[in-house]
Amino acid sequence: MTKRGPQLDRSVLRLALPVAALGLLLAFNAIFTPGFFTLEWRDGRLYGTLVDILNHGSKVGIVAIGMTLVIATGGVDLSVGAVVAIAGAVAATLASRDAGTPLCVLAAAGVGIAAGAWNGLLVTLLKLQPIVATMILMVTGRGIAQLITGGMIITFDSTSLSSIGNGSIAGLPVPVTMLAVALVAAWAATRRTALGLFLESVGDSAAASWLSGVPARTITVVAYTVCGLCAAAAGLIECSYIRAADANNAGLFLELDAILAVVIGGTALTGGRFSLVGSFIGALLIQALTKTLYMQNVSAEIAPAPKALVVLAVCLLYSPTLRERIRGVLRRTPATGTTP
Amino acid sequence: MTGVSARVIPLLATLAVLVGAFAAGALLFDNFASWAVVRNLFIDNAALGVAAIGASLVILSGGIDLSIGSVMAFTGIFVAWLIEKQGVHPLAAMAMATTVGLAFGIGQGVIIQRFAIPAFLVTLAGMFLARGAAFWIYPQSLGIRHEFVASTMNDAMTFRLPVGPRGVAIPLTVDIFLVVAAAAVYFLRCTRAGRCVYAIGDDAEAARLMGIPVARTRIMTYGLCGMCSALAGIVFALYQQSGNPASCTGWELDAIAAVVIGGTRLRGGVGSVQGTVLGVLILGLIQTLITFGDVNSWLTRIAVGGLMLGFVALQRLIESIADRGRAPGRA
């Protein structure tokens, strides 16, 4: 009991930074953006800026869930953007040939699982650094996607497939529901079973985990596979939203947003501790920031710059060195009178 | 012994791939084995070459820089904007842009070193920052029509090599590439700071214990990489006769691929700029082969990815053989 109190406190404290940043952003919008919090019920569906943020942030959110698991093992997956492109290309090509929607979804999921497993095997069996291992698929992936689409933008008419990106369940857009399901499933799998503990132990030290009987390699491969599956889900959302597969632009820079969401959420890039809820808040923060910048008439091309500054600021606040220094200054302040 | 083979075998493999790719082109296509193809190989890849040399320095020190492409685009549009919109002399504009690149790299290095934030995260933010700044300066492509650039830099400074029936014209951009390459080789092989780059790439902790200035060396490599990215941006702007804030997206990946295919270990400590130059030429040759063969350009990406995998796997193989040879003595 005595141990549980402070631990809970710390995990709540770690979420304080992203939550505070999100709160600041929302407060800014409450003052400067008219109608930001307006919600409207129309044709059995909820509309409004907040719903937009959730809807457009769902791709980053879903990928960030998989990315959190990978980063928890001490790795990183740079190939998610390319996997989005491949999964979208497969689903759209099948749909354009009048395949049923379940087949399209299953094929896209299969592609994601295969891509993730490939990354995981490169990391565990070939012992490549994760950046290098996943960079290979990142470089190759868009080529593979274009191989599938024959270098063209594939369009399709299937209304049932396009309802994934455009439809709604219980008033909320389907992507938001998918994000919620993915978040709850990942949370339950890692916090209600031993899987989360295993992930953290592998991230702390793969060798020590293996010696104490944790199947470190299997855990790592599973993490990358789940990440690939999440990327495939994002690919399905993207291609069904625009009813087309664009091998060049689908999921472009998604890996960056996903990694940033995870980092903002307080998961250390060195592996070990992770927070799925933190990553979710990070994804929301990134999407809300993007939306705010657009609403303040900052062009889509310039928007990355302020985003980068926010990320750098959050990283610096998480940096142990800076914290140590601030703590040192705070401790020294009462004594400054004695030291010249 | 194993140290020598770890250095030499990947370089030989790189050379073999380059020669093999050229031989394949010569056998498959009629006009492939010509001075024109070789010349264009250098001209078309000079910018990537300069960028990849900067990437080599950072990777040899055990780091990574993902901001290269964005810094190139920023420099290109910055130079074009200074010349065309602000009336700055081209040479002054290029000097200013190079300084900005150096300062940007040093800034990234300081954050990485002082606050112990992973390099790929800091340079990822740097990538966003430089890309946004490029669009902020000027939102679209801007042609450079200044007389000095058109006549002096692109015409008068073209060097005519007396080879073949009509001679081979070498433009200024290729000279910059070759000079930067030669300077980097000299720096890494013959200066104390250059040897320090290898030392911290091999084992930063051991280097620190030996009294090598780890912090200064690491910050310097990022500074030099930023400067190389800026120079590469200038070379690209000269090649395109314009600056474009949307250009060079993803070039950091090509630069890193060239470094890896050039036999440099991505964990740092082992590799050479000579290898990187060969790696850049291999990437260029693949592109040329695909143009000659008139096949879909997606094959380029797959070929580059496949080559990367091959070289990384080769290095793993060499390392595991070295480990096996060392194990009994160390146990």
XYZ file of C-alpha atoms in Angstrom:
671
model
C 0.000 0.000 0.000
C 2.724 2.439 0.930
C 4.460 1.676 -2.370
C 1.378 2.038 -4.511
C 0.564 5.620 -3.573
C 3.709 7.369 -4.881
C 3.790 5.157 -7.994
C 0.277 6.115 -8.965
C 1.149 9.725 -8.303
C 4.110 9.538 -10.627
C 2.170 7.988 -13.487
C -0.464 10.702 -13.126
C 2.256 13.368 -12.891
C 3.839 12.133 -16.119
C 0.562 12.834 -17.901
C 0.382 16.328 -16.405
C 2.631 17.914 -19.027
C 0.745 16.801 -22.179
C -2.625 17.380 -20.511
C -1.563 20.887 -19.472
C -0.308 21.620 -23.007
C -3.603 20.382 -24.488
C -5.533 22.450 -21.919
C -3.540 25.576 -22.814
C -4.245 25.025 -26.487
C -7.965 24.548 -25.904
C -8.057 27.639 -23.673
C -6.322 29.630 -26.405
C -8.965 28.492 -28.873
C -11.810 29.230 -26.449
C -10.685 32.862 -26.473
C -9.401 33.425 -29.997
C -11.311 30.988 -32.218
C -15.040 31.706 -32.361
C -17.227 28.627 -32.439
C -14.378 26.244 -31.583
C -16.418 24.339 -29.021
C -19.696 24.386 -30.959
C -21.143 20.907 -31.463
C -24.060 20.257 -33.764
C -26.272 17.220 -34.259
C -27.210 16.828 -37.919
C -28.498 13.759 -39.840
C -27.800 11.450 -36.902
C -24.201 12.565 -36.627
C -22.169 14.923 -34.472
C -20.415 17.826 -36.213
C -17.984 20.446 -34.937
C -14.325 21.393 -34.726
C -13.689 19.067 -31.780
C -15.154 16.129 -33.737
C -12.943 17.121 -36.698
C -9.859 17.033 -34.505
C -10.781 13.578 -33.192
C -11.640 12.364 -36.695
C -8.525 13.633 -38.445
C -6.345 12.769 -35.461
C -7.518 9.169 -35.447
C -4.931 8.013 -38.011
C -2.059 9.451 -35.978
C -3.702 8.140 -32.804
C -4.032 4.570 -34.072
C -0.471 4.488 -35.426
C 0.791 6.085 -32.197
C -0.664 3.138 -30.234
C 1.419 0.654 -32.226
C 4.398 2.991 -32.117
C 4.133 3.200 -28.313
C 4.506 -0.571 -28.034
C 7.515 -0.557 -30.387
C 9.169 2.341 -28.571
C 8.501 0.590 -25.248
C 10.778 -2.245 -26.448
C 13.482 0.355 -27.082
C 12.879 0.404 -30.846
C 11.236 2.718 -33.333
C 9.285 2.105 -36.551
C 10.015 4.529 -39.378
C 8.139 2.456 -41.961
C 4.533 3.150 -40.853
C 3.991 5.781 -43.563
C 5.130 3.337 -46.233
C 2.927 0.581 -44.753
C -0.058 2.982 -44.915
C 0.686 3.399 -48.628
C 0.984 -0.369 -49.256
C -2.163 -1.262 -47.275
C -4.116 1.488 -49.054
C -2.844 0.313 -52.441
C -3.856 -3.304 -51.741
C -7.336 -2.381 -50.466
C -8.052 0.069 -53.294
C -6.777 -2.265 -56.008
C -8.968 -5.115 -54.696
C -11.967 -2.778 -54.384
C -11.477 -1.457 -57.903
C -11.712 -5.074 -59.107
C -15.053 -5.506 -57.319
C -13.738 -7.543 -54.408
C -15.928 -7.534 -51.302
C -15.150 -5.121 -48.481
C -14.297 -7.886 -45.942
C -11.671 -9.217 -48.365
C -10.192 -5.711 -48.818
C -10.008 -5.178 -45.053
C -8.499 -8.616 -44.410
C -5.930 -8.174 -47.193
C -4.868 -4.773 -45.866
C -4.578 -6.190 -42.342
C -2.541 -9.107 -43.675
C -0.162 -6.723 -45.438
C 0.280 -4.725 -42.215
C 0.974 -7.862 -40.180
C 3.484 -9.113 -42.764
C 5.279 -5.756 -42.894
C 5.439 -5.514 -39.101
C 6.676 -9.086 -38.751
C 9.371 -8.403 -41.368
C 10.577 -5.394 -39.351
C 10.493 -7.395 -36.144
C 12.485 -10.243 -37.672
C 15.130 -7.853 -39.014
C 15.464 -6.344 -35.539
C 15.557 -9.640 -33.628
C 17.198 -12.151 -35.974
C 19.585 -9.900 -37.930
C 20.056 -7.741 -34.796
C 19.843 -4.527 -36.836
C 19.273 -1.249 -35.039
C 15.543 -0.481 -35.307
C 16.149 2.801 -37.159
C 18.093 0.969 -39.874
C 15.838 -2.070 -40.036
C 12.653 -0.059 -40.493
C 14.311 2.491 -42.768
C 14.747 -0.302 -45.335
C 10.971 -0.776 -45.566
C 10.513 2.999 -45.411
C 12.675 3.379 -48.537
C 11.265 0.338 -50.334
C 7.620 0.588 -49.244
C 6.433 3.318 -51.588
C 8.091 1.479 -54.472
C 6.155 -1.664 -53.516
C 2.926 0.362 -53.274
C 3.515 1.726 -56.766
C 4.284 -1.763 -57.994
C 0.815 -2.786 -56.760
C -1.016 0.195 -58.256
C 1.047 0.126 -61.454
C 2.209 3.668 -60.781
C -1.308 5.109 -61.027
C -3.763 6.545 -58.510
C -6.356 3.778 -58.119
C -9.942 4.912 -57.493
C -12.901 2.756 -56.489
C -16.671 3.109 -56.108
C -17.408 0.633 -53.311
C -19.626 2.541 -50.881
C -19.188 -0.019 -48.114
C -15.395 0.369 -48.180
C -15.595 4.157 -48.289
C -17.911 4.114 -45.264
C -14.861 3.218 -43.143
C -13.462 6.685 -43.679
C -16.726 8.584 -44.132
C -19.436 6.759 -42.185
C -20.472 7.097 -38.575
C -21.289 4.777 -35.669
C -23.545 6.072 -32.901
C -23.073 9.651 -34.051
C -19.289 9.514 -34.130
C -17.165 9.028 -37.295
C -16.003 5.427 -37.853
C -12.259 6.318 -37.527
C -12.918 7.694 -34.031
C -14.632 4.436 -33.073
C -11.692 2.480 -34.503
C -9.289 4.575 -32.444
C -11.329 4.001 -29.291
C -11.450 0.238 -29.890
C -7.708 0.092 -30.606
C -6.899 2.124 -27.512
C -9.059 0.023 -25.192
C -7.794 -3.237 -26.714
C -4.136 -2.207 -26.413
C -4.655 -0.904 -22.886
C -6.402 -4.096 -21.775
C -3.767 -6.315 -23.420
C -0.867 -4.504 -21.782
C -2.294 -3.480 -18.415
C -4.636 -6.371 -17.671
C -2.169 -9.106 -18.688
C 1.576 -9.519 -18.159
C 2.299 -8.339 -21.720
C 2.845 -4.732 -20.631
C 5.313 -5.806 -17.970
C 7.159 -7.955 -20.528
C 7.316 -5.037 -22.983
C 8.768 -2.760 -20.320
C 11.304 -5.360 -19.223
C 12.448 -5.949 -22.826
C 12.780 -2.178 -23.258
C 14.851 -1.905 -20.090
C 17.168 -4.750 -21.031
C 16.432 -7.389 -23.657
C 19.307 -9.556 -22.423
C 18.252 -9.470 -18.762
C 14.625 -10.199 -19.721
C 15.683 -13.200 -21.773
C 17.810 -14.511 -18.931
C 14.862 -14.248 -16.553
C 12.643 -16.246 -18.880
C 10.847 -13.514 -20.836
C 10.646 -14.457 -24.528
C 12.300 -11.164 -25.509
C 12.466 -11.839 -29.261
C 8.833 -12.926 -29.501
C 7.701 -9.870 -27.536
C 9.675 -7.575 -29.844
C 8.285 -9.216 -33.003
C 4.743 -8.953 -31.572
C 5.242 -5.223 -30.888
C 6.384 -4.532 -34.464
C 3.576 -6.700 -35.870
C 0.930 -4.803 -33.898
C 2.493 -1.553 -35.117
C 2.253 -2.799 -38.720
C -1.398 -3.737 -38.142
C -2.117 -0.256 -36.749
C -0.456 1.308 -39.800
C -2.631 -0.864 -42.057
C -5.744 0.359 -40.210
C -4.618 3.952 -40.806
C -4.043 3.055 -44.461
C -7.609 1.729 -44.731
C -8.997 4.917 -43.183
C -6.966 7.110 -45.524
C -7.782 5.284 -48.773
C -11.469 4.839 -47.925
C -11.748 8.517 -46.948
C -10.634 9.746 -50.384
C -11.881 6.606 -52.235
C -8.458 6.242 -53.843
C -4.928 5.006 -53.227
C -2.082 7.424 -53.880
C 1.167 5.483 -53.462
C 3.260 8.660 -53.350
C 1.373 10.693 -50.783
C -0.607 8.276 -48.586
C 0.651 8.445 -45.019
C 3.411 10.887 -45.897
C 5.210 12.008 -42.704
C 2.792 9.933 -40.601
C 5.766 8.273 -38.875
C 6.933 11.672 -37.701
C 3.578 12.682 -36.235
C 3.189 9.270 -34.582
C 6.657 9.365 -32.999
C 6.088 12.924 -31.835
C 2.726 11.939 -30.309
C 4.395 9.116 -28.373
C 7.232 11.350 -27.174
C 4.872 14.143 -26.129
C 2.857 11.507 -24.253
C 5.818 10.860 -21.991
C 7.090 7.502 -23.288
C 10.889 7.531 -23.188
C 12.573 6.817 -26.543
C 15.108 4.683 -24.700
C 12.419 2.093 -23.997
C 10.963 0.749 -20.803
C 8.085 2.715 -19.390
C 5.253 3.600 -21.742
C 1.897 5.314 -21.581
C -0.823 4.529 -24.144
C -3.097 7.239 -22.747
C -0.198 9.687 -22.987
C 0.295 8.832 -26.670
C -3.437 9.325 -27.271
C -3.261 12.768 -25.651
C -0.101 13.477 -27.668
C -1.909 12.613 -30.912
C -4.810 14.874 -29.937
C -2.370 17.656 -29.062
C -0.642 17.422 -32.447
C -3.947 17.421 -34.344
C -5.388 20.250 -32.223
C -2.225 22.272 -32.778
C -2.400 21.701 -36.539
C -6.073 22.692 -36.577
C -5.394 25.787 -34.461
C -2.594 26.891 -36.774
C -4.876 26.475 -39.807
C -7.596 28.460 -38.050
C -5.094 31.235 -37.355
C -4.421 31.340 -41.120
C -0.991 29.726 -40.929
C -0.495 27.903 -44.240
C -0.196 24.111 -44.281
C 3.406 24.418 -45.472
C 4.610 26.677 -42.671
C 2.676 24.813 -39.951
C 5.456 22.222 -39.388
C 7.785 24.907 -37.997
C 5.735 25.905 -34.916
C 4.908 22.201 -34.436
C 8.635 21.461 -34.296
C 9.163 24.193 -31.710
C 6.415 22.742 -29.485
C 7.933 19.270 -29.750
C 11.417 20.562 -28.934
C 10.049 22.468 -25.945
C 8.248 19.380 -24.602
C 11.373 17.231 -25.131
C 13.509 19.755 -23.279
C 11.016 19.749 -20.396
C 11.268 15.939 -20.270
C 15.066 16.017 -20.483
C 16.585 14.736 -17.227
C 19.571 17.046 -17.664
C 17.430 20.157 -17.802
C 15.270 18.960 -14.905
C 18.389 18.294 -12.897
C 19.650 21.795 -13.631
C 16.353 23.458 -12.754
C 16.226 21.438 -9.546
C 19.816 22.474 -8.810
C 18.982 26.145 -9.336
C 15.874 25.875 -7.150
C 17.849 24.190 -4.389
C 20.605 26.735 -4.574
C 18.360 29.807 -4.576
C 17.967 30.146 -0.785
C 21.735 29.775 -0.379
C 22.749 32.264 -3.061
C 23.233 34.901 -0.397
C 26.238 33.032 0.984
C 27.946 32.204 -2.311
C 29.407 35.184 -4.183
C 42.944 -8.240 -38.466
C 39.168 -8.137 -38.125
C 39.349 -4.359 -37.862
C 40.991 -4.211 -41.277
C 38.493 -6.577 -42.877
C 35.566 -4.655 -41.397
C 36.891 -1.571 -43.124
C 38.019 -3.090 -46.419
C 35.415 -5.747 -47.289
C 32.377 -3.392 -47.437
C 34.386 -0.897 -49.516
C 35.387 -3.647 -51.963
C 31.758 -4.774 -52.119
C 30.711 -1.193 -52.912
C 33.287 -0.975 -55.681
C 32.156 -4.350 -57.060
C 28.505 -3.199 -57.156
C 29.489 0.044 -58.905
C 31.608 -1.734 -61.528
C 28.980 -4.439 -61.929
C 26.167 -1.903 -62.407
C 28.189 -0.008 -64.999
C 29.156 -3.208 -66.816
C 25.514 -4.322 -66.830
C 24.530 -0.971 -68.362
C 27.272 -1.203 -70.977
C 26.167 -4.710 -71.977
C 22.433 -3.940 -72.008
C 22.372 -0.548 -73.728
C 24.250 0.686 -76.776
C 25.259 4.205 -75.769
C 25.787 3.511 -72.060
C 29.593 3.279 -71.912
C 30.270 6.889 -72.878
C 31.831 9.988 -71.366
C 28.456 11.695 -71.502
C 26.898 9.138 -69.139
C 29.792 9.395 -66.685
C 29.694 13.191 -66.820
C 25.939 13.311 -66.242
C 26.333 10.859 -63.387
C 28.480 13.434 -61.596
C 26.408 16.462 -62.618
C 23.056 14.948 -61.621
C 24.334 13.671 -58.285
C 26.650 16.482 -57.156
C 24.069 17.889 -54.710
C 23.259 14.470 -53.249
C 26.997 13.815 -53.029
C 27.707 16.903 -50.935
C 24.740 16.105 -48.674
C 25.862 12.484 -48.269
C 29.370 13.596 -47.244
C 27.827 15.616 -44.416
C 25.697 12.619 -43.465
C 28.854 10.444 -43.406
C 30.491 12.685 -40.813
C 27.483 12.503 -38.500
C 26.977 8.765 -38.992
C 30.688 8.040 -38.436
C 30.387 9.829 -35.087
C 27.509 7.512 -34.168
C 24.712 10.019 -34.787
C 22.122 10.646 -37.467
C 20.762 13.764 -39.166
C 17.264 13.713 -40.641
C 17.146 17.454 -41.376
C 19.401 17.290 -44.462
C 16.722 17.521 -47.189
C 14.843 20.337 -45.449
C 18.019 22.339 -44.850
C 18.855 21.929 -48.561
C 15.436 23.264 -49.559
C 15.734 26.110 -47.041
C 19.183 27.101 -48.366
C 18.008 26.982 -51.975
C 15.056 29.284 -51.431
C 17.017 31.492 -48.977
C 19.776 32.084 -51.563
C 17.278 32.659 -54.379
C 15.275 35.081 -52.214
C 18.391 37.008 -51.116
C 19.599 37.350 -54.715
C 16.326 38.064 -56.482
C 14.246 39.868 -53.838
C 16.863 41.542 -51.661
C 19.513 42.390 -54.264
C 22.316 40.642 -52.371
C 25.336 39.578 -54.448
C 25.205 35.812 -55.128
C 28.545 35.113 -53.428
C 27.474 37.017 -50.306
C 24.109 35.229 -50.342
C 25.809 31.832 -50.548
C 28.213 32.718 -47.749
C 25.287 33.785 -45.569
C 23.346 30.603 -46.346
C 26.346 28.412 -45.553
C 26.774 30.193 -42.231
C 23.095 29.686 -41.419
C 23.462 25.968 -42.218
C 26.515 25.714 -39.952
C 24.725 27.534 -37.124
C 21.611 25.361 -37.533
C 23.731 22.198 -37.334
C 25.615 23.454 -34.278
C 22.283 24.289 -32.632
C 21.053 20.740 -33.188
C 24.354 19.363 -31.918
C 24.192 21.441 -28.746
C 20.653 20.250 -27.943
C 21.616 16.613 -28.614
C 24.790 16.836 -26.533
C 23.757 19.060 -23.633
C 20.260 17.737 -23.018
C 20.858 14.107 -24.014
C 17.836 14.005 -26.353
C 18.094 11.320 -29.068
C 19.655 12.676 -32.261
C 16.940 11.399 -34.551
C 14.269 13.212 -32.541
C 16.108 16.543 -32.464
C 16.914 16.399 -36.173
C 13.332 15.303 -36.895
C 12.199 18.539 -35.265
C 14.953 20.320 -37.211
C 13.534 18.815 -40.399
C 10.082 20.285 -39.667
C 11.557 23.592 -38.596
C 13.722 24.066 -41.700
C 10.891 22.998 -44.026
C 8.450 25.433 -42.408
C 11.055 28.215 -42.475
C 11.693 27.570 -46.186
C 7.999 28.110 -47.002
C 7.905 31.091 -44.674
C 10.673 32.837 -46.648
C 9.005 32.307 -50.020
C 6.044 30.020 -50.660
C 6.927 28.869 -54.185
C 9.712 28.187 -56.639
C 11.875 31.228 -57.400
C 14.155 31.334 -60.454
C 17.678 32.737 -60.085
C 18.303 35.000 -63.082
C 21.142 37.091 -61.679
C 23.733 37.718 -64.371
C 26.664 36.622 -62.192
C 25.088 33.215 -61.587
C 24.089 32.665 -65.212
C 27.255 33.844 -66.939
C 30.093 33.541 -64.454
C 29.157 30.649 -62.178
C 27.343 28.449 -64.683
C 29.321 29.302 -67.856
C 32.746 30.788 -67.268
C 33.502 28.521 -64.327
C 32.811 25.400 -66.366
C 36.033 23.483 -66.745
C 36.764 21.648 -70.012
C 38.455 18.292 -69.473
C 40.480 17.262 -72.558
C 39.059 13.737 -72.869
C 37.190 12.201 -75.786
C 36.648 13.769 -79.182
C 35.076 17.078 -78.024
C 36.308 17.300 -74.464
C 34.119 16.940 -71.351
C 32.654 20.067 -69.764
C 32.722 19.952 -65.954
C 30.446 22.561 -64.332
C 31.170 24.346 -61.058
C 28.714 22.151 -59.139
C 30.808 19.030 -59.784
C 33.951 20.889 -58.695
C 32.252 21.790 -55.413
C 31.311 18.117 -54.915
C 34.884 16.932 -55.576
C 36.479 19.663 -53.426
C 34.125 18.929 -50.498
C 34.858 15.205 -50.874
C 38.633 15.784 -50.910
C 38.413 18.129 -47.921
C 36.336 15.592 -45.965
C 38.776 12.763 -46.746
C 41.692 14.930 -45.578
C 39.785 16.022 -42.473
C 38.881 12.469 -41.438
C 42.250 10.881 -42.206
C 44.810 13.545 -41.388
C 43.487 15.852 -38.691
C 43.161 15.259 -34.982
C 39.506 16.378 -34.974
C 38.787 13.912 -37.790
C 40.295 10.981 -35.882
C 38.203 12.016 -32.863
C 35.052 11.559 -35.004
C 35.962 7.872 -35.492
C 36.869 7.504 -31.826
C 33.541 8.752 -30.471
C 31.666 6.772 -33.130
C 33.371 3.560 -32.092
C 32.820 4.016 -28.361
C 31.948 7.434 -26.946
C 32.530 6.361 -23.340
C 35.987 4.947 -24.078
C 36.822 8.095 -26.042
C 35.789 10.247 -23.092
C 37.977 8.238 -20.734
C 40.922 8.708 -23.110
C 40.494 12.451 -22.821
C 38.973 13.016 -26.262
C 36.679 16.071 -26.294
C 33.447 14.143 -26.974
C 31.068 17.089 -26.588
C 33.037 19.400 -28.851
C 33.559 16.703 -31.497
C 29.901 15.684 -31.556
C 28.654 19.279 -31.845
C 31.236 19.874 -34.586
C 30.019 16.914 -36.675
C 26.444 18.218 -36.602
C 27.713 21.697 -37.476
C 29.713 20.348 -40.430
C 26.724 18.278 -41.559
C 24.516 21.375 -41.450
C 27.133 23.230 -43.477
C 27.356 20.405 -46.029
C 23.533 20.372 -46.299
C 23.623 24.126 -46.984
C 26.362 23.665 -49.613
C 24.329 20.835 -51.147
C 21.332 23.177 -51.261
C 23.454 25.768 -53.076
C 24.699 23.138 -55.546
C 21.104 22.029 -56.147
C 19.975 25.636 -56.647
C 22.787 26.187 -59.185
C 21.843 22.928 -60.935
C 18.144 23.866 -61.069
C 18.791 27.614 -61.601
C 16.169 28.210 -58.923
C 15.252 27.752 -55.285
C 12.175 25.787 -54.252
C 10.903 25.350 -50.677
C 9.213 22.058 -51.634
C 12.355 20.492 -53.128
C 14.591 17.772 -51.729
C 11.879 16.039 -49.666
C 13.284 12.775 -48.375
C 16.818 13.452 -49.584
C 18.135 12.657 -46.112
C 17.071 9.069 -46.761
C 18.941 8.971 -50.070
C 21.982 10.483 -48.375
C 21.857 7.912 -45.572
C 21.328 5.124 -48.129
C 24.412 6.318 -50.034
C 26.417 6.282 -46.792
C 25.275 2.738 -45.955
C 25.846 1.420 -49.476
C 29.250 3.105 -49.276
C 30.198 0.688 -46.521
C 29.887 2.928 -43.476
C 28.537 1.239 -40.379
C 25.345 2.988 -39.246
C 26.373 2.578 -35.625
C 29.426 4.708 -36.324
C 33.172 4.291 -36.038
C 33.767 2.395 -39.300
C 33.567 3.763 -42.839
C 34.897 6.382 -45.188
C 33.936 9.331 -47.354
C 35.500 7.540 -50.338
C 32.905 4.811 -49.855
C 30.116 7.397 -49.633
C 31.191 8.926 -52.966
C 31.008 5.452 -54.526
C 27.622 4.924 -52.843
C 26.293 8.163 -54.370
C 27.535 7.061 -57.798
C 25.781 3.695 -57.334
C 22.475 5.454 -56.535
C 23.006 7.622 -59.627
C 23.821 4.592 -61.785
C 20.635 2.824 -60.686
C 18.693 5.918 -61.720
C 20.532 6.036 -65.078
C 19.943 2.329 -65.711
C 16.233 2.781 -65.037
C 16.074 5.802 -67.362
C 17.908 3.878 -70.101
C 15.723 0.820 -69.603
C 12.576 2.981 -69.676
C 11.019 1.039 -66.783
C 8.813 2.440 -64.045
C 10.754 4.601 -61.588
C 9.380 2.718 -58.554
C 12.051 0.119 -59.250
C 14.642 2.650 -58.022
C 13.238 2.653 -54.496
C 13.088 -1.134 -54.344
C 16.633 -1.493 -55.718
C 18.009 1.056 -53.233
C 16.208 -0.623 -50.327
C 17.460 -4.033 -51.421
C 21.054 -2.783 -51.670
C 20.784 -1.186 -48.202
C 19.563 -4.477 -46.759
C 22.411 -6.324 -48.490
C 25.098 -4.022 -47.123
C 23.696 -3.886 -43.595
C 23.466 -7.690 -43.585
C 27.057 -7.923 -44.853
C 28.243 -5.750 -41.984
C 26.343 -7.873 -39.464
C 28.020 -10.944 -40.929
C 31.504 -9.423 -40.629
C 30.786 -8.323 -37.058
C 29.472 -11.709 -35.972
C 32.539 -13.437 -37.473
C 34.756 -10.947 -35.649
C 32.861 -11.569 -32.387
C 33.253 -15.320 -32.770
C 37.005 -14.947 -33.355
C 37.339 -12.710 -30.328
C 35.100 -14.582 -27.897
C 37.493 -17.240 -26.492
C 40.233 -14.730 -25.730
C 37.895 -12.319 -24.018
C 35.934 -14.841 -21.969
